[in-house]
PDB file of C-alpha atoms in Angstrom:
ATOM      1  CA  MET A   4      52.376 125.648 118.367  1.00 48.00           C
ATOM      2  CA  ARG A   5      51.002 126.109 121.817  1.00 53.00           C
ATOM      3  CA  PHE A   6      49.464 123.210 123.712  1.00 42.00           C
ATOM      4  CA  THR A   7      46.847 124.091 126.263  1.00 48.00           C
ATOM      5  CA  PHE A   8      45.499 121.871 128.969  1.00 42.00           C
ATOM      6  CA  ASN A   9      41.809 121.703 129.547  1.00 44.00           C
ATOM      7  CA  THR A  10      39.569 119.495 131.608  1.00 39.00           C
ATOM      8  CA  ALA A  11      38.455 117.370 128.656  1.00 37.00           C
ATOM      9  CA  ARG A  12      42.040 116.568 127.615  1.00 39.00           C
ATOM     10  CA  ILE A  13      43.074 115.736 131.156  1.00 35.00           C
ATOM     11  CA  ALA A  14      40.033 113.483 131.606  1.00 35.00           C
ATOM     12  CA  ALA A  15      40.742 111.712 128.299  1.00 35.00           C
ATOM     13  CA  ALA A  16      44.385 111.140 129.240  1.00 36.00           C
ATOM     14  CA  ALA A  17      43.396 109.835 132.670  1.00 35.00           C
ATOM     15  CA  ALA A  18      40.888 107.427 131.117  1.00 35.00           C
ATOM     16  CA  CYS A  19      43.577 106.070 128.795  1.00 34.00           C
ATOM     17  CA  LEU A  20      45.996 105.564 131.667  1.00 33.00           C
ATOM     18  CA  VAL A  21      43.390 103.816 133.793  1.00 33.00           C
ATOM     19  CA  GLY A  22      42.569 101.507 130.885  1.00 34.00           C
ATOM     20  CA  LEU A  23      46.225 100.681 130.358  1.00 32.00           C
ATOM     21  CA  GLY A  24      46.692  99.961 134.035  1.00 34.00           C
ATOM     22  CA  THR A  25      43.759  97.589 134.121  1.00 33.00           C
ATOM     23  CA  ALA A  26      44.972  95.737 131.044  1.00 32.00           C
ATOM     24  CA  ALA A  27      48.433  95.400 132.547  1.00 35.00           C
ATOM     25  CA  ILE A  28      47.055  93.879 135.723  1.00 46.00           C
ATOM     26  CA  GLY A  29      45.357  91.067 133.822  1.00 53.00           C
ATOM     27  CA  ALA A  30      43.977  87.931 135.387  1.00 63.00           C
ATOM     28  CA  PRO A  31      44.576  87.022 139.016  1.00 72.00           C
ATOM     29  CA  ASP A  32      47.673  84.985 139.646  1.00 78.00           C
ATOM     30  CA  ALA A  33      48.603  82.369 142.204  1.00 79.00           C
ATOM     31  CA  PRO A  34      51.683  84.215 143.595  1.00 85.00           C
ATOM     32  CA  SER A  35      49.489  87.208 144.469  1.00 90.00           C
ATOM     33  CA  GLY A  36      47.026  84.857 146.139  1.00 90.00           C
ATOM     34  CA  GLU A  37      49.779  83.182 148.126  1.00 90.00           C
ATOM     35  CA  ALA A  38      50.994  86.576 149.357  1.00 92.00           C
ATOM     36  CA  LEU A  39      47.429  87.578 150.291  1.00 93.00           C
ATOM     37  CA  LEU A  40      46.924  84.316 152.159  1.00 91.00           C
ATOM     38  CA  LYS A  41      49.843  85.243 154.400  1.00 92.00           C
ATOM     39  CA  GLN A  42      49.127  88.996 154.613  1.00 93.00           C
ATOM     40  CA  ARG A  43      45.499  88.468 155.588  1.00 93.00           C
ATOM     41  CA  GLY A  44      46.490  85.984 158.288  1.00 93.00           C
ATOM     42  CA  CYS A  45      44.639  83.013 156.774  1.00 93.00           C
ATOM     43  CA  THR A  46      47.492  80.723 157.816  1.00 94.00           C
ATOM     44  CA  VAL A  47      46.796  81.482 161.480  1.00 95.00           C
ATOM     45  CA  CYS A  48      43.713  79.241 161.218  1.00 95.00           C
ATOM     46  CA  HIS A  49      44.421  77.190 158.071  1.00 95.00           C
ATOM     47  CA  SER A  50      47.479  75.134 157.173  1.00 94.00           C
ATOM     48  CA  LEU A  51      48.595  74.352 153.652  1.00 91.00           C
ATOM     49  CA  THR A  52      49.633  70.821 154.600  1.00 92.00           C
ATOM     50  CA  MET A  53      47.240  67.975 153.801  1.00 90.00           C
ATOM     51  CA  GLY A  54      45.655  66.613 156.985  1.00 92.00           C
ATOM     52  CA  ARG A  55      47.095  69.334 159.235  1.00 95.00           C
ATOM     53  CA  ASN A  56      43.961  71.055 160.496  1.00 96.00           C
ATOM     54  CA  LEU A  57      44.206  74.017 162.845  1.00 96.00           C
ATOM     55  CA  ASN A  58      41.242  76.142 164.013  1.00 96.00           C
ATOM     56  CA  GLY A  59      40.090  75.806 160.404  1.00 96.00           C
ATOM     57  CA  PRO A  60      40.519  72.912 157.985  1.00 96.00           C
ATOM     58  CA  SER A  61      43.642  72.451 155.890  1.00 95.00           C
ATOM     59  CA  LEU A  62      43.460  74.331 152.601  1.00 94.00           C
ATOM     60  CA  ALA A  63      45.701  71.797 150.854  1.00 93.00           C
ATOM     61  CA  GLY A  64      43.667  70.334 148.018  1.00 93.00           C
ATOM     62  CA  VAL A  65      40.567  72.367 148.892  1.00 95.00           C
ATOM     63  CA  TYR A  66      39.788  73.223 145.251  1.00 96.00           C
ATOM     64  CA  GLY A  67      37.513  70.467 143.978  1.00 95.00           C
ATOM     65  CA  ARG A  68      36.953  68.961 147.448  1.00 95.00           C
ATOM     66  CA  PRO A  69      33.367  68.374 148.590  1.00 97.00           C
ATOM     67  CA  MET A  70      32.229  71.120 150.955  1.00 97.00           C
ATOM     68  CA  GLY A  71      32.586  70.300 154.649  1.00 96.00           C
ATOM     69  CA  LYS A  72      34.647  67.172 154.040  1.00 94.00           C
ATOM     70  CA  ALA A  73      38.320  67.748 154.956  1.00 93.00           C
ATOM     71  CA  ALA A  74      39.559  64.577 156.649  1.00 92.00           C
ATOM     72  CA  GLY A  75      39.931  64.894 160.402  1.00 94.00           C
ATOM     73  CA  TYR A  76      38.298  68.316 160.762  1.00 95.00           C
ATOM     74  CA  LYS A  77      35.148  68.835 162.858  1.00 96.00           C
ATOM     75  CA  TYR A  78      32.955  71.164 160.818  1.00 96.00           C
ATOM     76  CA  SER A  79      29.875  72.998 162.056  1.00 96.00           C
ATOM     77  CA  ALA A  80      26.663  71.035 161.495  1.00 96.00           C
ATOM     78  CA  SER A  81      25.620  73.490 158.786  1.00 96.00           C
ATOM     79  CA  LEU A  82      28.819  73.150 156.746  1.00 95.00           C
ATOM     80  CA  SER A  83      28.906  69.376 157.257  1.00 95.00           C
ATOM     81  CA  ALA A  84      25.442  69.243 155.680  1.00 96.00           C
ATOM     82  CA  ALA A  85      26.343  71.571 152.779  1.00 95.00           C
ATOM     83  CA  LYS A  86      26.177  70.138 149.272  1.00 95.00           C
ATOM     84  CA  GLY A  87      28.568  70.887 146.437  1.00 96.00           C
ATOM     85  CA  LYS A  88      32.278  71.181 145.805  1.00 97.00           C
ATOM     86  CA  TRP A  89      34.726  74.004 146.302  1.00 97.00           C
ATOM     87  CA  ASP A  90      35.203  75.573 142.878  1.00 97.00           C
ATOM     88  CA  ALA A  91      35.752  79.165 141.737  1.00 97.00           C
ATOM     89  CA  ALA A  92      32.089  80.129 142.153  1.00 98.00           C
ATOM     90  CA  THR A  93      31.557  78.533 145.573  1.00 98.00           C
ATOM     91  CA  LEU A  94      34.885  79.803 146.911  1.00 98.00           C
ATOM     92  CA  ASP A  95      34.065  83.317 145.707  1.00 98.00           C
ATOM     93  CA  ARG A  96      30.681  83.297 147.470  1.00 98.00           C
ATOM     94  CA  TRP A  97      32.264  81.765 150.566  1.00 98.00           C
ATOM     95  CA  LEU A  98      35.111  84.253 150.813  1.00 98.00           C
ATOM     96  CA  ALA A  99      32.756  87.189 150.209  1.00 98.00           C
ATOM     97  CA  ASP A 100      30.556  86.235 153.185  1.00 98.00           C
ATOM     98  CA  PRO A 101      30.838  82.743 154.709  1.00 98.00           C
ATOM     99  CA  ARG A 102      27.959  83.198 157.154  1.00 97.00           C
ATOM    100  CA  ALA A 103      25.584  84.426 154.460  1.00 98.00           C
ATOM    101  CA  MET A 104      26.431  81.410 152.303  1.00 97.00           C
ATOM    102  CA  VAL A 105      26.255  78.823 155.107  1.00 97.00           C
ATOM    103  CA  PRO A 106      24.490  80.213 158.196  1.00 97.00           C
ATOM    104  CA  GLY A 107      25.933  78.695 161.360  1.00 96.00           C
ATOM    105  CA  THR A 108      29.439  78.192 159.995  1.00 95.00           C
ATOM    106  CA  LYS A 109      32.402  78.877 162.267  1.00 94.00           C
ATOM    107  CA  MET A 110      34.216  81.110 159.777  1.00 95.00           C
ATOM    108  CA  ALA A 111      33.456  84.799 160.138  1.00 93.00           C
ATOM    109  CA  VAL A 112      36.270  86.384 158.092  1.00 95.00           C
ATOM    110  CA  LYS A 113      35.128  88.072 154.863  1.00 97.00           C
ATOM    111  CA  VAL A 114      37.184  89.145 151.848  1.00 97.00           C
ATOM    112  CA  ALA A 115      35.423  92.226 150.472  1.00 96.00           C
ATOM    113  CA  SER A 116      37.656  92.808 147.454  1.00 96.00           C
ATOM    114  CA  ALA A 117      36.656  90.791 144.379  1.00 97.00           C
ATOM    115  CA  ALA A 118      40.238  91.087 143.092  1.00 96.00           C
ATOM    116  CA  ASP A 119      41.625  89.668 146.348  1.00 96.00           C
ATOM    117  CA  ARG A 120      39.111  86.805 146.253  1.00 97.00           C
ATOM    118  CA  ALA A 121      40.078  86.012 142.662  1.00 96.00           C
ATOM    119  CA  ALA A 122      43.786  85.944 143.551  1.00 96.00           C
ATOM    120  CA  LEU A 123      43.180  83.724 146.588  1.00 96.00           C
ATOM    121  CA  ILE A 124      41.084  81.342 144.481  1.00 96.00           C
ATOM    122  CA  ALA A 125      43.773  81.224 141.776  1.00 94.00           C
ATOM    123  CA  TYR A 126      46.285  80.209 144.440  1.00 94.00           C
ATOM    124  CA  LEU A 127      44.002  77.610 146.039  1.00 95.00           C
ATOM    125  CA  LYS A 128      43.181  76.133 142.634  1.00 92.00           C
ATOM    126  CA  ASN A 129      46.852  75.556 141.914  1.00 85.00           C
ATOM    127  CA  ALA A 130      48.040  74.700 145.434  1.00 79.00           C
ATOM    128  CA  GLN A 131      49.123  71.088 145.660  1.00 67.00           C
ATOM    129  CA  ALA A 132      49.036  68.985 148.777  1.00 54.00           C
ATOM    130  CA  LYS A 133      52.292  69.044 150.722  1.00 51.00           C
TER     131      LYS A 133
END
């Protein structure tokens, strides 16, 4: 029996492999988010220690915190006036484009990748105050 390759078979095999790869990746995880936090340089401006604010507010306990309300940090007027809490939806919008979400905010860094944002949020959700 002779097996021949054709474009349709190759495309079908590639589609199966892509599907398997996506399933294997699964949901975002906190360790990936922690690595991204360091790789992207977030810790240059943000500490992970409660109350230790740098150029940006501490990220310790940020998930569930009211927006613009980290103790001891001087927020922009626009973020100080923002309503709501930091949850998965608000953090995703924020990380995608902080200045579009809250015009006048100090933060300019964007995270374009939805997968990277999801991993960062998974880490921040589980990060405990140090």
